[in-house]
mmCIF file of C-alpha atoms and ligand atoms in Angstrom:
data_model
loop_
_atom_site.group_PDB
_atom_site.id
_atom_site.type_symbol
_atom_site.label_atom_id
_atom_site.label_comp_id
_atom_site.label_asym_id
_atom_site.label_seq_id
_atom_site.Cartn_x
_atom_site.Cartn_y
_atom_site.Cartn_z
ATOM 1 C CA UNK A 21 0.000 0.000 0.000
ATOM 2 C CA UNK A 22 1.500 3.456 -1.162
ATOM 3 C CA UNK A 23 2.045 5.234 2.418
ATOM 4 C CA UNK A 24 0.968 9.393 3.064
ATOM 5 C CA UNK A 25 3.708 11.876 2.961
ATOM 6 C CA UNK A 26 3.051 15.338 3.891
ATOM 7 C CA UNK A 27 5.101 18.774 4.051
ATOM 8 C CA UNK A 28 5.037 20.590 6.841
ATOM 9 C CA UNK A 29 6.018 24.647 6.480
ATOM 10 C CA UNK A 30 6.936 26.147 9.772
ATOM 11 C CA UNK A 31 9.442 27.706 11.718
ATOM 12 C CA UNK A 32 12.521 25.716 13.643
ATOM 13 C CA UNK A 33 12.187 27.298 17.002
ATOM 14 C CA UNK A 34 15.100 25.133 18.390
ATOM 15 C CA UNK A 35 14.173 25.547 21.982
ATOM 16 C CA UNK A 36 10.407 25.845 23.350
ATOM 17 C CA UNK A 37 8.435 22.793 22.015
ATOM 18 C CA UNK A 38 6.562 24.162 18.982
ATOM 19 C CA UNK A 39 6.555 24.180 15.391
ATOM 20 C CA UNK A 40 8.577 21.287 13.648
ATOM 21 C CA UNK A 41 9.645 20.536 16.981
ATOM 22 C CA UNK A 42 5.562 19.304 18.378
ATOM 23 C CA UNK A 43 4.621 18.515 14.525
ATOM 24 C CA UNK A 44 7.739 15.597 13.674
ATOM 25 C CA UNK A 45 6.957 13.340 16.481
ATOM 26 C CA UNK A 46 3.023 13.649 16.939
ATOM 27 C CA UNK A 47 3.173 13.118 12.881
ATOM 28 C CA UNK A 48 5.321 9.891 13.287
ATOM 29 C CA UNK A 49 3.756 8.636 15.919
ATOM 30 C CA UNK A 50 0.978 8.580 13.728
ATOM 31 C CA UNK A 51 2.576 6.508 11.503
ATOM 32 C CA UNK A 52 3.032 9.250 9.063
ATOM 33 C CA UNK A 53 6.021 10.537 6.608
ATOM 34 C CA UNK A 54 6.702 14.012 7.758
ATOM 35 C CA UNK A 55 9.246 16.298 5.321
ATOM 36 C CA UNK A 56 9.799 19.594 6.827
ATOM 37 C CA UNK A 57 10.430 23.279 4.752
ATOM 38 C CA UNK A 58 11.676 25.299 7.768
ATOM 39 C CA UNK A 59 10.494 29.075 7.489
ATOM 40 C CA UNK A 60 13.048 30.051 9.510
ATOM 41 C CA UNK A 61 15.276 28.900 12.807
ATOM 42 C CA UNK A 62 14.482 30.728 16.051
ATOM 43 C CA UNK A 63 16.863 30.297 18.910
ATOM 44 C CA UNK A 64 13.351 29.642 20.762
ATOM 45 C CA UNK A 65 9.791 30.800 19.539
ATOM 46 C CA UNK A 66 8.461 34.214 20.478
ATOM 47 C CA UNK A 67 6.381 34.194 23.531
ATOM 48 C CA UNK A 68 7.882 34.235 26.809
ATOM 49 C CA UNK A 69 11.523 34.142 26.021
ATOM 50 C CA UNK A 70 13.870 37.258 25.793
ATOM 51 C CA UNK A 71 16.056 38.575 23.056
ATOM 52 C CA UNK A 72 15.795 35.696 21.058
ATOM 53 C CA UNK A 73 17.860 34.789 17.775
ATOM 54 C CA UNK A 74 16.056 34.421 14.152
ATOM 55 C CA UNK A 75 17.653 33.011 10.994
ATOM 56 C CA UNK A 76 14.934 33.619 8.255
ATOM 57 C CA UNK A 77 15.047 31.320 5.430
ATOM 58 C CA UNK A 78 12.987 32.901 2.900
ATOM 59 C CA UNK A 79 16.258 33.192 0.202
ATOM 60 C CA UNK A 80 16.518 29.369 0.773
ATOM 61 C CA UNK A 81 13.319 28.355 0.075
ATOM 62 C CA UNK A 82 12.946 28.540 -3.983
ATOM 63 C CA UNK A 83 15.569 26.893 -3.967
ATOM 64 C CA UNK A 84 14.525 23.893 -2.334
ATOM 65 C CA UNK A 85 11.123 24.035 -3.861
ATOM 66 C CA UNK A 86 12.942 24.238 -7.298
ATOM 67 C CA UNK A 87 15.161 20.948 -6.647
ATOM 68 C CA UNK A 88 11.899 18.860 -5.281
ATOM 69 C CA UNK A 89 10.100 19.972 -8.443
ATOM 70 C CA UNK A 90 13.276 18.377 -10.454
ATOM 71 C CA UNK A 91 12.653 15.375 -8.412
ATOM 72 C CA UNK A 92 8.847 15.570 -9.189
ATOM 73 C CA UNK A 93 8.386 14.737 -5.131
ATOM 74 C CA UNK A 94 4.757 15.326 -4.579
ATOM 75 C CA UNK A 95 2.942 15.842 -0.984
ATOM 76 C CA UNK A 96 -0.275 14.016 0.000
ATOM 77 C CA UNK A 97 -0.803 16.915 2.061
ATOM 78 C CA UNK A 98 0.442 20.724 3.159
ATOM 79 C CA UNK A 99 0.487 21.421 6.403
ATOM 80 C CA UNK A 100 1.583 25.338 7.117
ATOM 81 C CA UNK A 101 1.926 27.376 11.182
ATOM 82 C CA UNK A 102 3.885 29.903 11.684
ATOM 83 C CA UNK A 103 6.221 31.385 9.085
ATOM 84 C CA UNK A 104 7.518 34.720 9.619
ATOM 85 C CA UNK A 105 7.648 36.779 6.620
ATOM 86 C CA UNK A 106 5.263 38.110 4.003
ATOM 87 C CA UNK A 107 7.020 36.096 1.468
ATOM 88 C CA UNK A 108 5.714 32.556 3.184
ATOM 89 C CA UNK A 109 2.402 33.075 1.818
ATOM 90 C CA UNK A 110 3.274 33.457 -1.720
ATOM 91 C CA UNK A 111 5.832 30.539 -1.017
ATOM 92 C CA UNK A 112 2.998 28.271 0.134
ATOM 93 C CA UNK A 113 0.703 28.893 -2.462
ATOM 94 C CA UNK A 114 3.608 27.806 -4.956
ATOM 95 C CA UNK A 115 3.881 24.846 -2.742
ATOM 96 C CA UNK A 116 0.014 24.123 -3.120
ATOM 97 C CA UNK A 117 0.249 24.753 -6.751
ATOM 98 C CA UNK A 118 3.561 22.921 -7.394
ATOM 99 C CA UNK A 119 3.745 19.838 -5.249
ATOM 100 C CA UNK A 120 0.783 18.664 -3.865
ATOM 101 C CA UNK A 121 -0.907 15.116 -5.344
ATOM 102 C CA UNK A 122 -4.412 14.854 -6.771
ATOM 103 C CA UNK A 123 -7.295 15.734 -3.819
ATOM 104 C CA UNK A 124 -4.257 16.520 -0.840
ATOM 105 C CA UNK A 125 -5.256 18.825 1.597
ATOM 106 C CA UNK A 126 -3.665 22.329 2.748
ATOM 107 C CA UNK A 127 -3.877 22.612 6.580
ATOM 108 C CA UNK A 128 -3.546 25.986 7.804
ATOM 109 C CA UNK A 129 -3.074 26.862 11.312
ATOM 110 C CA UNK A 130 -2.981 30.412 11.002
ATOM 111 C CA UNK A 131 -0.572 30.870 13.371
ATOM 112 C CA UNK A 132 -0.286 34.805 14.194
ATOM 113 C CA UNK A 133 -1.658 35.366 18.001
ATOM 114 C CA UNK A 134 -2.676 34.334 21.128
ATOM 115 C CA UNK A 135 -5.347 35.565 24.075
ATOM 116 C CA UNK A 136 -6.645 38.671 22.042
ATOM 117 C CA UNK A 137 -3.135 39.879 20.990
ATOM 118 C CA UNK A 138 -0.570 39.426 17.800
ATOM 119 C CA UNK A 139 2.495 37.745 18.184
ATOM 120 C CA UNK A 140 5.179 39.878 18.837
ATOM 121 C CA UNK A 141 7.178 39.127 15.576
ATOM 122 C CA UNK A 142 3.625 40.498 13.210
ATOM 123 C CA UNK A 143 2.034 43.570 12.342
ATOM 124 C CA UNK A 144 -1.096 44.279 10.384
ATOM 125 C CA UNK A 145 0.923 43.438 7.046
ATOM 126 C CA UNK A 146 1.245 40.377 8.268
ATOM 127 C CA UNK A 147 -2.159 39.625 9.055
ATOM 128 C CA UNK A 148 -3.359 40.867 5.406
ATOM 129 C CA UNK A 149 -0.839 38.409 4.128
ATOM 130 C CA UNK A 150 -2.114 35.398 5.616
ATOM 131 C CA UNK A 151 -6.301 36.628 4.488
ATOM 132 C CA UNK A 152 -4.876 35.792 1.088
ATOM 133 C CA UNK A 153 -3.581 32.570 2.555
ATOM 134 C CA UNK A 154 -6.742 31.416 4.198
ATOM 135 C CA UNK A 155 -8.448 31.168 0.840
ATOM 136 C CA UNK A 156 -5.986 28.240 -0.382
ATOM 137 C CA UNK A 157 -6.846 26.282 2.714
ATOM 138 C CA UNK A 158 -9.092 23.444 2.925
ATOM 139 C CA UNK A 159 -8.707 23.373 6.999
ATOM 140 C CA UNK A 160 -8.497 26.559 8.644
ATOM 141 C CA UNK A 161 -7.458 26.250 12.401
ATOM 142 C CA UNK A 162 -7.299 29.662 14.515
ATOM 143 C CA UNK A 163 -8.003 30.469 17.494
ATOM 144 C CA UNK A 164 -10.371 32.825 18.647
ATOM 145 C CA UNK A 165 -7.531 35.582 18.870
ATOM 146 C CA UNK A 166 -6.365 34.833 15.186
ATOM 147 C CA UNK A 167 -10.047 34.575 13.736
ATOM 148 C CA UNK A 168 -10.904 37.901 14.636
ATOM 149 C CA UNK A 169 -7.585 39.296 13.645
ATOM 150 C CA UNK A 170 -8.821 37.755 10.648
ATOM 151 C CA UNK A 171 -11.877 38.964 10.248
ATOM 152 C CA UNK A 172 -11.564 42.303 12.221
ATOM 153 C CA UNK A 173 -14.108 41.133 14.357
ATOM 154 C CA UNK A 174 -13.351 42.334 18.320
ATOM 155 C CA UNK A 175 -11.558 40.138 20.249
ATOM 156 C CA UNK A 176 -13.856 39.254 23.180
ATOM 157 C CA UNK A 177 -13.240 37.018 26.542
ATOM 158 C CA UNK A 178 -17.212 36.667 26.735
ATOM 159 C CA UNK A 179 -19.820 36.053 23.997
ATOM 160 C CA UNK A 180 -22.707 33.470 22.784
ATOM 161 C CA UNK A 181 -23.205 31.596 20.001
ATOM 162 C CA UNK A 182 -24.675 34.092 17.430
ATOM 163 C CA UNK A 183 -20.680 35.926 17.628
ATOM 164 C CA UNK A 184 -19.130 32.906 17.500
ATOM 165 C CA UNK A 185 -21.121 32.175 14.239
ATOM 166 C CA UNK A 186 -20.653 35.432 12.887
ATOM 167 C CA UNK A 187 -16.699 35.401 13.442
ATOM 168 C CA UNK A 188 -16.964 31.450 11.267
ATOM 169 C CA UNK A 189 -19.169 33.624 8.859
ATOM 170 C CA UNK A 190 -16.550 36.160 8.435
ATOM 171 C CA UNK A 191 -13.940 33.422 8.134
ATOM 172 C CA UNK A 192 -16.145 32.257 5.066
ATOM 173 C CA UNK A 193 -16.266 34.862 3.872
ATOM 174 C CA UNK A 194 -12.506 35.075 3.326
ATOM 175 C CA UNK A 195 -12.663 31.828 1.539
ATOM 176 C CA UNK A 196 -12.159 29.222 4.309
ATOM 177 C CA UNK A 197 -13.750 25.985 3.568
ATOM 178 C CA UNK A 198 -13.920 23.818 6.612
ATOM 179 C CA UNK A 199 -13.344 26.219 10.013
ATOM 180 C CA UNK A 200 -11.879 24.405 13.348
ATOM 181 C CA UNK A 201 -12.168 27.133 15.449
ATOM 182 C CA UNK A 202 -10.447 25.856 18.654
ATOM 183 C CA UNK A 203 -10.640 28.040 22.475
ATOM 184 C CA UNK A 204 -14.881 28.583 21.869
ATOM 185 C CA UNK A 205 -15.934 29.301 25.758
ATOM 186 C CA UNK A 206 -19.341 29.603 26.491
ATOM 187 C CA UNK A 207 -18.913 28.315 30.371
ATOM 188 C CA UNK A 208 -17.112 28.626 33.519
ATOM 189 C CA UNK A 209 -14.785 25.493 33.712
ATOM 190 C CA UNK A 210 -15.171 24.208 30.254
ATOM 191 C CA UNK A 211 -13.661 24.771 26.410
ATOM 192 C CA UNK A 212 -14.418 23.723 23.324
ATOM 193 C CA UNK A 213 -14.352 24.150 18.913
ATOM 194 C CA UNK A 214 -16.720 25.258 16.805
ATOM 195 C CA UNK A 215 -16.525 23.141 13.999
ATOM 196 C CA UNK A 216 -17.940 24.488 10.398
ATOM 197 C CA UNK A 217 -18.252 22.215 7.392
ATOM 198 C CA UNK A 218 -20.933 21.970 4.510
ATOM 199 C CA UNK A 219 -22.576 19.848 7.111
ATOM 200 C CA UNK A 220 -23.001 23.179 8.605
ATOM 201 C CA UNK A 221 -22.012 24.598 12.306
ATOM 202 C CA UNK A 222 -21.376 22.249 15.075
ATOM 203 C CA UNK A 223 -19.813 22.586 18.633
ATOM 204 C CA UNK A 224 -18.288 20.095 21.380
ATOM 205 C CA UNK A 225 -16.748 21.099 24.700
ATOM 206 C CA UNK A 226 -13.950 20.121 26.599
ATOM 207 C CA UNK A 227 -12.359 20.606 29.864
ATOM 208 C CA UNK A 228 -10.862 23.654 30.435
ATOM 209 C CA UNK A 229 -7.670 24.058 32.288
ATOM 210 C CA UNK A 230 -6.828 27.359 33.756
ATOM 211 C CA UNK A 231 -3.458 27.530 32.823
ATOM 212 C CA UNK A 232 -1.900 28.432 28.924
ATOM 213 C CA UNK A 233 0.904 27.393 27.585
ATOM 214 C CA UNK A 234 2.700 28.304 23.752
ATOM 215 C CA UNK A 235 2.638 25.352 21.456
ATOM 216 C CA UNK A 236 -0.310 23.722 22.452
ATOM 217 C CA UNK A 237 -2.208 24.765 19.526
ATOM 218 C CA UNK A 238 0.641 23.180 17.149
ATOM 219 C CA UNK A 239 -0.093 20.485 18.925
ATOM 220 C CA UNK A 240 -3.386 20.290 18.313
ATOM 221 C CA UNK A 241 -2.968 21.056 14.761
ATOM 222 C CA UNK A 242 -0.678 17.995 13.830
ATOM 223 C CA UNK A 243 -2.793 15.740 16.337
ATOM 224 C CA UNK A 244 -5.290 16.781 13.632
ATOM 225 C CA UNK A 245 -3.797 16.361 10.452
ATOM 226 C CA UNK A 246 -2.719 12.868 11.619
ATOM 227 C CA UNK A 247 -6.068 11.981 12.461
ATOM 228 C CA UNK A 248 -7.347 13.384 9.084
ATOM 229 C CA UNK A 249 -4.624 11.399 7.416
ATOM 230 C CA UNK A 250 -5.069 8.291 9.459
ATOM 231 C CA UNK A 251 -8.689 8.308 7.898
ATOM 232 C CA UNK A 252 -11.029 9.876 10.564
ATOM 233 C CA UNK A 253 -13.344 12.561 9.106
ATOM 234 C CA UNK A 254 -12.435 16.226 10.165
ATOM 235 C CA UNK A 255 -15.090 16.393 13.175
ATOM 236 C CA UNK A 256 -13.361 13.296 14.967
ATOM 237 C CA UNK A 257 -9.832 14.746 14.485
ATOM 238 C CA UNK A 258 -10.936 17.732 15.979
ATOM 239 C CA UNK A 259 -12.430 16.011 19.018
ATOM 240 C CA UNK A 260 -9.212 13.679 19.336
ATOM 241 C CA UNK A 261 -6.935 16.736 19.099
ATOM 242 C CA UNK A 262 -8.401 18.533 21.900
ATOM 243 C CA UNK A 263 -8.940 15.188 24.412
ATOM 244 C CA UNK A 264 -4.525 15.259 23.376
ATOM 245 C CA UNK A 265 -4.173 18.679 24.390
ATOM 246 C CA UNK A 266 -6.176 18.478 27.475
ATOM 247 C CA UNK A 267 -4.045 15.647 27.895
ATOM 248 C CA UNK A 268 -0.799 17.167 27.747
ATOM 249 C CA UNK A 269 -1.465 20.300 30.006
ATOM 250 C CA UNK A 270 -2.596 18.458 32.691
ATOM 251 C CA UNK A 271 0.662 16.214 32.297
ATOM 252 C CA UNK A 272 2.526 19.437 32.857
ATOM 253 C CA UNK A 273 0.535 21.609 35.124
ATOM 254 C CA UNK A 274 2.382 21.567 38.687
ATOM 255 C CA UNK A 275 5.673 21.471 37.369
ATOM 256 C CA UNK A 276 6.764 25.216 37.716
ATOM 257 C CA UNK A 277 9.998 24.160 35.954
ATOM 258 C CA UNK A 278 9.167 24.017 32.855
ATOM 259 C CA UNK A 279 6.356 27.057 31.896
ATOM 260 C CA UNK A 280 7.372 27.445 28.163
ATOM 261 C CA UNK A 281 5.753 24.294 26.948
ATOM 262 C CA UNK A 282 3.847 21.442 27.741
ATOM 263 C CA UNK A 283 4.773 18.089 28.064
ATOM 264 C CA UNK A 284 3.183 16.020 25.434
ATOM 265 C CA UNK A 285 5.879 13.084 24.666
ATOM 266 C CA UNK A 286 5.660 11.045 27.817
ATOM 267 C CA UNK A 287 1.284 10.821 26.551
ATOM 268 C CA UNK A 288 2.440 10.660 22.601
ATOM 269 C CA UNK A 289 2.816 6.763 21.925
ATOM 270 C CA UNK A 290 -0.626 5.341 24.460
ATOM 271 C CA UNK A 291 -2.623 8.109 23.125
ATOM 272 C CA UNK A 292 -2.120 7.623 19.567
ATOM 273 C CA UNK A 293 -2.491 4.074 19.731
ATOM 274 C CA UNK A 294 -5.689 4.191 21.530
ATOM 275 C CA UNK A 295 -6.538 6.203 18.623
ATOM 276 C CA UNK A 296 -5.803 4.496 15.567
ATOM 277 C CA UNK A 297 -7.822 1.512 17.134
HETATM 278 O O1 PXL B 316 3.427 27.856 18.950
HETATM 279 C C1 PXL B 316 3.362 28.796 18.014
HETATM 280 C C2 PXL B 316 4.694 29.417 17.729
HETATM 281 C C3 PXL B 316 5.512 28.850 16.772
HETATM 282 N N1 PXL B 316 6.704 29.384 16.467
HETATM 283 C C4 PXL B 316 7.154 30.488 17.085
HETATM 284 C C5 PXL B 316 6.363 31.102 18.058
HETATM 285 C C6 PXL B 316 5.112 30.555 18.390
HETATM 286 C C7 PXL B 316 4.289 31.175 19.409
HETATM 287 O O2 PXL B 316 4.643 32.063 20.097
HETATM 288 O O3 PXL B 316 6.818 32.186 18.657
HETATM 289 C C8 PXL B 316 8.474 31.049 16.719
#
């Protein structure tokens, strides 16, 4: 049986547990072939950390699309997070265009913000350049910060279902096809995604633990792709993505040594066997 091999496009942030560094081994633990376009190397990623380093990689790139197009190496899916510099977008949408199989999805996780405010790295450039990215994507996957940044909808800590469907509506009408909204609140104690497909809008919840941490949404992100992949329908990932999240943070929570991530590999290889089952 021919085996899935997707590209992920992200930053390196060498230190911090994000990015390529959360999407490699959640991917192969799925059982899936992972190749990996850095956008650029970070020292660590962005949040939290001081005077950090960044290598962009944006020269590099056509390069290495050019040689993979000489070695007619196709993808059986995109999967795009963070990426740094205007000229990502046009870089992914080459990728889309160039080296994706028949029918293989582009994942974006919009990656640009977190608890009503931009990443410090972006500006409002930034977020026009990745609009005309969320119309190549067949999965969209923002948060509630990056939707409205999106959609210039206000960022808001409480609100009911008619905003939540009006900030999806706005996503649509940006282009986005199916809309995982992940961090959707609507009670004390408890979480959850709104979920919009052409079955139309649908909602679970989750617990909610009163602590953040950076990279858990690339975590949930490739827990998602490699349930997509794995053959679950979008819905299901979604739900499976969270319960690995939820998972994860309460693995770390308590241990006031390590704040800047959460500690998802001890979980990685029981959870995604239970999984696949
Ligand atoms: O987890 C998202 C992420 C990825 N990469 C870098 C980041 C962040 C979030 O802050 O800074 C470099």
């Amino acid at each position: 049986m021919k085996s899935k091999k997707i590209l992920t496009f992200q930053d390196i942030s060498c230190y911090g547990q994000c990015s390529i560094t959360v999407a490699l081994p959640v991917l192969s633990a799925w059982g899936i072939e992972t190749a990996i376009l850095p956008s650029a190397i970070l020292s660590t990623h962005t949040a939290g950390f001081k005077d950090f380093v960044v290598h962009d990689l944006s020269d590099e790139i056509p390069h290495i699309l050019a040689h993979w197009e000489r070695e007619h190496i196709q993808y059986d899916a995109l999967y795009a997070g963070y990426l740094g510099e205007l000229r990502h977008f046009e870089q992914a949408k080459e990728i889309k265009r160039k080296l994706l199989s028949e029918g293989a999805p582009f994942v974006l996780d919009p990656v640009m913000g977190d608890a009503g405010k931009l990443y410090p790295a972006f500006d409002q450039a930034y977020v026009e350049g990745m609009k005309g990215l969320v119309k190549e994507a067949d999965y969209l996957l923002p948060n509630l910060t990056e939707a409205c940044l999106l959609t210039g909808l206000p960022y808001q800590e409480a609100y009911d279902e008619a905003y939540i469907h009006k900030v999806i509506d706005g996503l649509r009408f940006l282009g986005a096809k199916t809309i995982v909204l992940t961090g959707v609140s609507y009670r004390k104690g408890m979480t959850g995604v709104a979920y919009f497909d052409e079955k139309g809008y649908r909602y679970f919840e989750h617990e909610r633990i009163d602590r953040s941490y950076h990279g858990t949404g690339d975590i949930y992100s490739s827990t998602f792709l490699g349930a997509l992949l794995s053959g679950k329908d979008g819905f299901e990932a979604s739900k499976l993505a969270a319960s690995f999240v939820v998972e994860a943070i309460k693995n770390t929570v308590g241990d006031e040594s390590h704040p800047y991530g959460v500690k998802f590999e001890p979980l990685l290889v029981d959870f995604i066997q239970g999984a696949r089952k």
